[in-house]
Amino acid sequence: MTGTPWVAAGLVAAILVTRNLVHSTYGRALIAIRDDEVAASSMGIDTFRYKVYGFTAGCAFAGVAGGLYAHLYTFLHRATSIS
């Protein structure tokens, strides 16, 4: 099941992926969109496409966190997730 080594490995992987994403061309485009969407669009950045990429990356992190949470408790009930 999920233990400290798995959580630590997931944390390190998430930090590395996030750091590499921010310093890539995709990350720079996401930062430009966050700062000023109209200016980023006028510079030629396809804002819709990069917003979808950012949303997908966020969903991937949420999926990994949910998988670790499910393995930690081995039984999920509505009352445990809404607290």
Coordinates of C-alpha atoms in Angstrom, one line a residue:
M1 CA 0.0 0.0 0.0
T2 CA 1.0 3.6 0.0
G3 CA 3.8 4.4 2.4
T4 CA 6.2 7.1 3.1
P5 CA 8.6 6.1 0.2
W6 CA 5.8 6.3 -2.4
V7 CA 4.6 9.6 -1.1
A8 CA 8.2 11.0 -1.1
A9 CA 8.8 9.7 -4.6
G10 CA 5.6 11.2 -5.8
L11 CA 6.5 14.5 -4.2
V12 CA 9.9 14.6 -5.8
A13 CA 8.5 13.6 -9.2
A14 CA 5.8 16.3 -8.9
I15 CA 8.4 19.0 -8.0
L16 CA 10.7 17.9 -10.9
V17 CA 7.9 17.9 -13.4
T18 CA 6.6 21.2 -12.3
R19 CA 10.0 22.8 -12.3
N20 CA 10.7 21.5 -15.8
L21 CA 7.3 22.6 -17.0
V22 CA 7.7 26.1 -15.8
H23 CA 11.1 26.5 -17.5
S24 CA 10.0 25.1 -20.8
T25 CA 8.4 26.9 -23.7
Y26 CA 5.0 25.6 -22.6
G27 CA 5.5 27.0 -19.1
R28 CA 6.6 30.4 -20.4
A29 CA 3.5 30.5 -22.5
L30 CA 1.4 29.6 -19.5
I31 CA 3.1 32.3 -17.4
A32 CA 2.5 34.9 -20.1
I33 CA -1.2 33.9 -20.3
R34 CA -1.5 34.2 -16.5
D35 CA 0.1 37.6 -16.5
D36 CA -1.9 39.1 -19.4
E37 CA -4.0 37.0 -21.7
V38 CA -4.7 39.7 -24.3
A39 CA -1.0 40.5 -24.6
A40 CA -0.1 36.9 -24.9
S41 CA -2.7 36.4 -27.6
S42 CA -1.4 39.4 -29.5
M43 CA 2.2 38.0 -29.3
G44 CA 0.9 34.8 -31.2
I45 CA 0.3 32.4 -28.3
D46 CA -2.7 30.2 -28.8
T47 CA -4.3 30.8 -25.4
F48 CA -6.9 28.1 -25.7
R49 CA -4.4 25.4 -26.5
Y50 CA -2.1 26.3 -23.7
K51 CA -5.0 26.6 -21.2
V52 CA -6.0 23.1 -22.2
Y53 CA -2.3 21.9 -21.6
G54 CA -2.3 23.6 -18.2
F55 CA -5.6 22.1 -17.2
T56 CA -4.4 18.6 -18.3
A57 CA -1.3 18.9 -16.3
G58 CA -3.3 19.9 -13.2
C59 CA -5.6 17.0 -13.8
A60 CA -2.7 14.6 -14.0
F61 CA -1.4 15.8 -10.6
A62 CA -4.8 15.4 -9.1
G63 CA -5.1 11.9 -10.5
V64 CA -1.7 10.9 -9.0
A65 CA -2.8 12.4 -5.6
G66 CA -6.1 10.5 -5.8
G67 CA -4.4 7.3 -6.6
L68 CA -2.1 7.7 -3.6
Y69 CA -5.1 8.6 -1.4
A70 CA -7.0 5.5 -2.6
H71 CA -4.1 3.2 -1.8
L72 CA -3.6 4.7 1.6
Y73 CA -7.2 4.0 2.8
T74 CA -8.0 1.0 0.6
F75 CA -11.7 1.8 1.0
L76 CA -13.2 5.1 -0.1
H77 CA -16.5 6.3 1.1
R78 CA -18.2 9.6 0.5
A79 CA -17.9 10.7 4.1
T80 CA -14.0 10.3 4.0
S81 CA -13.6 12.6 1.0
I82 CA -16.0 15.3 2.1
S83 CA -14.6 16.5 5.4

